[in-house]
Tab-separated table of C-alpha atoms in Angstrom:
chain	number	residue	atom	x	y	z
A	121	MET	CA	0.000	0.000	0.000
A	122	MET	CA	1.453	3.351	-1.073
A	123	CYS	CA	1.391	6.316	1.269
A	124	ARG	CA	1.757	10.016	0.647
A	125	ALA	CA	4.064	11.905	2.965
A	126	PHE	CA	3.048	15.125	4.679
A	127	CYS	CA	5.538	17.953	5.055
A	128	ASP	CA	5.337	18.353	8.810
A	129	ILE	CA	7.389	16.674	11.482
A	130	LEU	CA	5.016	16.334	14.407
A	131	LEU	CA	5.544	16.090	18.134
A	132	PRO	CA	2.862	14.348	20.161
A	133	ILE	CA	0.121	16.934	20.774
A	134	MET	CA	-2.545	14.924	22.608
A	135	ILE	CA	-1.646	14.204	26.230
A	136	ARG	CA	-3.352	11.031	27.441
A	137	ILE	CA	-4.094	11.147	31.172
A	138	ALA	CA	-5.606	8.598	33.542
A	139	LEU	CA	-7.050	9.725	36.866
A	140	VAL	CA	-7.529	7.014	39.490
A	141	GLU	CA	-9.717	8.527	42.218
A	142	ASP	CA	-12.671	7.136	44.161
A	143	GLU	CA	-14.132	10.404	45.509
A	144	ASP	CA	-16.461	12.295	43.191
A	145	ILE	CA	-15.628	15.686	44.671
A	146	TYR	CA	-11.954	15.301	43.735
A	147	VAL	CA	-12.780	13.936	40.279
A	148	THR	CA	-14.901	17.032	39.596
A	149	SER	CA	-12.180	19.338	40.913
A	150	PHE	CA	-9.557	17.588	38.774
A	151	LYS	CA	-11.670	17.932	35.629
A	152	ASP	CA	-12.222	21.649	36.314
A	153	MET	CA	-8.506	22.286	36.779
A	154	LEU	CA	-7.662	20.234	33.715
A	155	SER	CA	-10.091	22.240	31.584
A	156	ARG	CA	-8.523	25.460	32.837
A	157	TYR	CA	-5.063	24.085	32.124
A	158	GLU	CA	-5.960	23.137	28.536
A	159	LYS	CA	-7.149	26.673	27.813
A	160	SER	CA	-4.167	28.402	29.408
A	161	ARG	CA	-1.548	26.105	27.828
A	162	GLU	CA	-3.364	25.527	24.512
A	163	THR	CA	-2.882	21.808	25.079
A	164	SER	CA	-5.260	18.966	24.212
A	165	VAL	CA	-5.834	16.313	26.864
A	166	ASP	CA	-7.673	13.000	26.686
A	167	LEU	CA	-8.816	12.023	30.195
A	168	THR	CA	-9.898	8.573	31.383
A	169	VAL	CA	-11.219	8.219	34.946
A	170	PHE	CA	-10.937	5.035	37.011
A	171	THR	CA	-12.585	4.727	40.410
A	172	ASP	CA	-10.151	2.213	41.882
A	173	GLY	CA	-6.688	0.754	41.480
A	174	THR	CA	-8.130	-2.639	40.582
A	175	GLU	CA	-10.063	-1.115	37.685
A	176	ILE	CA	-7.037	0.435	35.978
A	177	VAL	CA	-4.804	-2.596	36.593
A	178	GLU	CA	-7.307	-5.093	35.199
A	179	HIS	CA	-7.965	-3.001	32.084
A	180	TYR	CA	-4.486	-1.527	31.669
A	181	SER	CA	-2.932	-0.822	28.296
A	182	ASP	CA	0.119	1.291	27.571
A	183	SER	CA	-2.028	4.060	26.092
A	184	PHE	CA	-1.461	6.631	28.849
A	185	ASP	CA	1.234	9.290	29.112
A	186	ILE	CA	0.485	10.311	32.705
A	187	ILE	CA	-1.373	8.618	35.558
A	188	PHE	CA	-2.605	10.643	38.535
A	189	LEU	CA	-3.091	8.037	41.223
A	190	ASP	CA	-4.825	8.468	44.570
A	191	ILE	CA	-2.894	6.521	47.178
A	192	LYS	CA	-5.743	5.734	49.573
A	193	MET	CA	-8.582	3.765	47.938
A	194	LYS	CA	-10.943	1.026	49.135
A	195	GLU	CA	-10.272	-1.930	46.822
A	196	MET	CA	-6.638	-1.578	45.727
A	197	ASP	CA	-4.518	1.248	47.104
A	198	GLY	CA	-2.530	3.469	44.776
A	199	MET	CA	0.891	2.152	45.752
A	200	THR	CA	-0.114	-1.438	45.007
A	201	ALA	CA	-1.674	-0.347	41.723
A	202	ALA	CA	1.485	1.566	40.810
A	203	ARG	CA	3.630	-1.526	41.381
A	204	GLU	CA	1.369	-3.565	39.113
A	205	ILE	CA	1.386	-0.839	36.445
A	206	ARG	CA	5.180	-0.625	36.536
A	207	ARG	CA	5.385	-4.339	35.715
A	208	MET	CA	3.445	-3.607	32.534
A	209	ASP	CA	4.703	-0.129	31.646
A	210	ALA	CA	8.116	1.264	32.558
A	211	GLU	CA	7.597	4.591	30.752
A	212	VAL	CA	4.288	6.045	31.942
A	213	VAL	CA	4.635	9.064	34.249
A	214	ILE	CA	3.060	8.493	37.677
A	215	VAL	CA	1.978	11.343	39.982
A	216	PHE	CA	0.472	10.428	43.353
A	217	ILE	CA	-2.432	12.249	44.980
A	218	THR	CA	-2.597	11.921	48.749
A	219	ASN	CA	-3.696	13.394	52.061
A	220	LEU	CA	-0.486	12.328	53.783
A	221	ILE	CA	2.962	13.248	52.468
A	222	GLN	CA	4.663	10.291	54.156
A	223	TYR	CA	2.830	7.907	51.817
A	224	ALA	CA	3.882	9.837	48.739
A	225	ILE	CA	7.546	9.738	49.729
A	226	LYS	CA	7.495	5.986	49.065
A	227	GLY	CA	6.887	6.850	45.426
A	228	TYR	CA	10.566	6.333	44.639
A	229	GLU	CA	9.864	2.598	44.817
A	230	VAL	CA	7.810	2.844	41.627
A	231	ASP	CA	9.710	5.728	40.021
A	232	ALA	CA	6.890	8.211	40.618
A	233	LEU	CA	7.675	11.653	39.242
A	234	ASP	CA	5.875	13.687	41.889
A	235	TYR	CA	2.944	13.917	44.292
A	236	MET	CA	0.115	16.350	45.063
A	237	VAL	CA	-1.405	16.888	48.507
A	238	LYS	CA	-5.169	17.241	48.856
A	239	PRO	CA	-6.881	19.639	48.594
A	240	VAL	CA	-4.961	20.469	45.415
A	241	SER	CA	-4.700	24.107	44.344
A	242	TYR	CA	-4.703	24.998	40.663
A	243	PHE	CA	-1.191	26.452	40.952
A	244	ALA	CA	0.184	23.185	42.377
A	245	PHE	CA	-1.761	21.176	39.806
A	246	SER	CA	-0.467	23.215	36.848
A	247	GLN	CA	3.124	23.047	38.083
A	248	LYS	CA	3.005	19.276	38.526
A	249	LEU	CA	1.368	18.771	35.134
A	250	ASP	CA	3.916	21.074	33.465
A	251	ARG	CA	6.681	18.939	34.927
A	252	ALA	CA	5.052	15.688	33.838
A	253	ILE	CA	4.506	16.913	30.269
A	254	SER	CA	8.076	18.190	30.127
A	255	ARG	CA	9.306	14.677	30.941
A	256	ILE	CA	7.106	13.198	28.228
A	257	ARG	CA	8.368	15.606	25.591
A	258	ARG	CA	11.973	14.910	26.479
A	259	ARG	CA	11.282	11.185	26.272
A	260	ASP	CA	9.111	11.070	23.183
A	261	ASP	CA	10.373	11.360	19.635
A	262	ALA	CA	9.168	13.407	16.754
A	263	TYR	CA	6.999	11.755	14.131
A	264	ILE	CA	6.626	12.079	10.388
A	265	SER	CA	2.992	11.947	9.351
A	266	VAL	CA	1.855	10.049	6.255
A	267	GLN	CA	-1.489	9.394	4.621
A	268	TYR	CA	-2.200	5.669	4.788
A	269	GLU	CA	-5.361	4.468	3.058
A	270	ASN	CA	-8.008	6.840	4.436
A	271	SER	CA	-6.341	7.787	7.697
A	272	LEU	CA	-3.296	9.605	8.993
A	273	LYS	CA	-0.426	7.423	10.172
A	274	LYS	CA	2.433	8.702	12.295
A	275	ILE	CA	5.846	7.048	12.001
A	276	LYS	CA	8.126	7.519	14.967
A	277	LEU	CA	11.453	8.839	13.691
A	278	SER	CA	13.427	6.723	16.143
A	279	ASP	CA	11.740	3.629	14.651
A	280	ILE	CA	13.209	4.330	11.199
A	281	TYR	CA	16.471	2.526	10.401
A	282	TYR	CA	16.905	4.208	7.024
A	283	ILE	CA	14.988	5.375	3.977
A	284	GLU	CA	15.700	3.869	0.576
A	285	SER	CA	14.938	5.682	-2.663
A	286	GLN	CA	13.593	3.840	-5.715
A	287	GLY	CA	12.698	6.640	-8.078
A	288	HIS	CA	9.565	8.351	-6.804
A	289	ILE	CA	9.003	5.565	-4.293
A	290	GLN	CA	10.693	5.902	-0.921
A	291	ILE	CA	10.873	2.848	1.329
A	292	PHE	CA	10.965	3.466	5.069
A	293	HIS	CA	12.800	0.555	6.697
A	294	THR	CA	11.498	0.565	10.276
A	295	VAL	CA	11.492	-1.620	13.357
A	296	ASN	CA	7.937	-2.576	12.363
A	297	GLY	CA	8.688	-3.422	8.753
A	298	GLU	CA	8.656	-1.515	5.466
A	299	ILE	CA	6.405	1.429	4.577
A	300	LYS	CA	6.352	2.644	0.966
A	301	ILE	CA	5.704	6.316	0.268
A	302	ARG	CA	5.270	8.151	-3.009
A	303	ASP	CA	7.520	11.194	-2.641
A	304	LYS	CA	10.936	12.637	-3.481
A	305	MET	CA	13.978	11.776	-1.413
A	306	ASP	CA	15.208	15.392	-1.583
A	307	ASP	CA	11.951	16.607	-0.040
A	308	ILE	CA	12.104	14.035	2.757
A	309	GLU	CA	15.734	14.947	3.424
A	310	LYS	CA	14.742	18.609	3.840
A	311	ARG	CA	12.035	17.690	6.349
A	312	LEU	CA	14.462	15.588	8.389
A	313	ARG	CA	17.361	18.034	8.203
A	314	THR	CA	17.050	19.048	11.877
A	315	GLN	CA	16.715	15.418	12.952
A	316	ASP	CA	19.427	12.734	13.155
A	317	PHE	CA	19.289	11.686	9.497
A	318	TYR	CA	21.999	12.014	6.844
A	319	ARG	CA	22.437	10.859	3.235
A	320	SER	CA	25.068	8.181	2.748
A	321	ASN	CA	24.515	8.355	-0.996
A	322	LYS	CA	21.842	9.329	-3.493
A	323	GLY	CA	19.715	6.322	-2.608
A	324	TYR	CA	19.862	6.180	1.201
A	325	LEU	CA	18.888	8.534	4.020
A	326	VAL	CA	20.304	7.073	7.219
A	327	ASN	CA	19.204	7.373	10.834
A	328	MET	CA	22.569	7.900	12.542
A	329	LYS	CA	21.189	6.367	15.721
A	330	TYR	CA	21.326	2.912	14.139
A	331	VAL	CA	24.744	3.050	12.466
A	332	THR	CA	26.795	0.365	14.203
A	333	GLY	CA	29.945	0.732	12.116
A	334	VAL	CA	31.577	1.556	8.793
A	335	GLU	CA	33.230	-1.193	6.768
A	336	ASP	CA	34.543	-1.381	3.198
A	337	GLY	CA	32.874	1.864	2.199
A	338	CYS	CA	29.507	0.915	3.705
A	339	CYS	CA	27.672	1.897	6.858
A	340	LEU	CA	26.180	-0.974	8.810
A	341	ILE	CA	22.555	-0.731	9.982
A	342	ASN	CA	20.404	-3.582	11.272
A	343	GLY	CA	22.245	-6.156	9.169
A	344	ALA	CA	22.187	-4.015	6.001
A	345	ARG	CA	25.284	-2.618	4.283
A	346	LEU	CA	24.529	0.787	2.776
A	347	ILE	CA	27.081	2.228	0.382
A	348	ILE	CA	28.661	5.559	1.311
A	349	SER	CA	29.372	7.430	-1.906
A	350	ARG	CA	32.901	8.707	-2.450
A	351	ASN	CA	31.902	12.369	-2.540
A	352	ARG	CA	29.888	12.042	0.699
A	353	LYS	CA	32.355	9.930	2.664
A	354	LYS	CA	34.146	12.743	4.517
A	355	SER	CA	30.988	14.652	5.440
A	356	PHE	CA	29.213	11.432	6.431
A	357	MET	CA	32.077	10.410	8.726
A	358	ASP	CA	32.193	13.914	10.233
A	359	VAL	CA	28.495	13.760	11.033
A	360	LEU	CA	28.768	10.227	12.417
A	361	THR	CA	31.678	11.260	14.656
A	362	LYS	CA	29.686	14.215	15.991
A	363	TYR	CA	26.676	12.022	16.642
A	364	MET	CA	28.667	9.330	18.439
A	365	SER	CA	30.369	11.968	20.599
A	366	GLY	CA	26.973	13.120	21.817
A	367	ASN	CA	26.361	16.079	19.519
A	368	LEU	CA	23.175	16.120	17.463
A	369	VAL	CA	23.426	16.143	13.693
């Protein structure tokens, strides 16, 4: 199936939040503060509310960016729920909500980012959410968006090993397989110029993250040997050296 590439490189714009709270008054307060936050930060948030730790654990999927988790609940307490969630998801940001600070301090056991003490003020809420979103944006990669069939598909840039040009067809070799796009390599190269991609020759645009070595005039990526053209060899090696030393391309 051919795809058509869009010009934009996109960062995740929808923040997916789970609130685990068994008291209606705090759920209502949270929703009000979240609505205010969305307007002030011009941020879109998708909120899912769970009334108990058991509920989120039993129905958990790695679809959340941030979980606000009440520590004291009737069925399964927040700390137990957090331990179960961590077994399934090492990346999700956890923020505890509690009446007692001494409970929240144990959050280091489950790599919790922060905690909020009830009753939560909007200022405290916005500061904690700012911090949580900042962690997500540092962790998450940019995406390139493509039209696939009748919907928009986002390809994570860090999932792309390299892009191969075959005329007007560009093949994205990714960790999830190949994706074919009808576009020009030069145009894709321009879009990815500020990212960690570099041309090894006319036919390959390489994600420097995955280059494991250079051998016999080829760069090695995921078992493939991609030719480095003679006129690009010096610049390619300069860029690779910068990348491996910790400097971005």
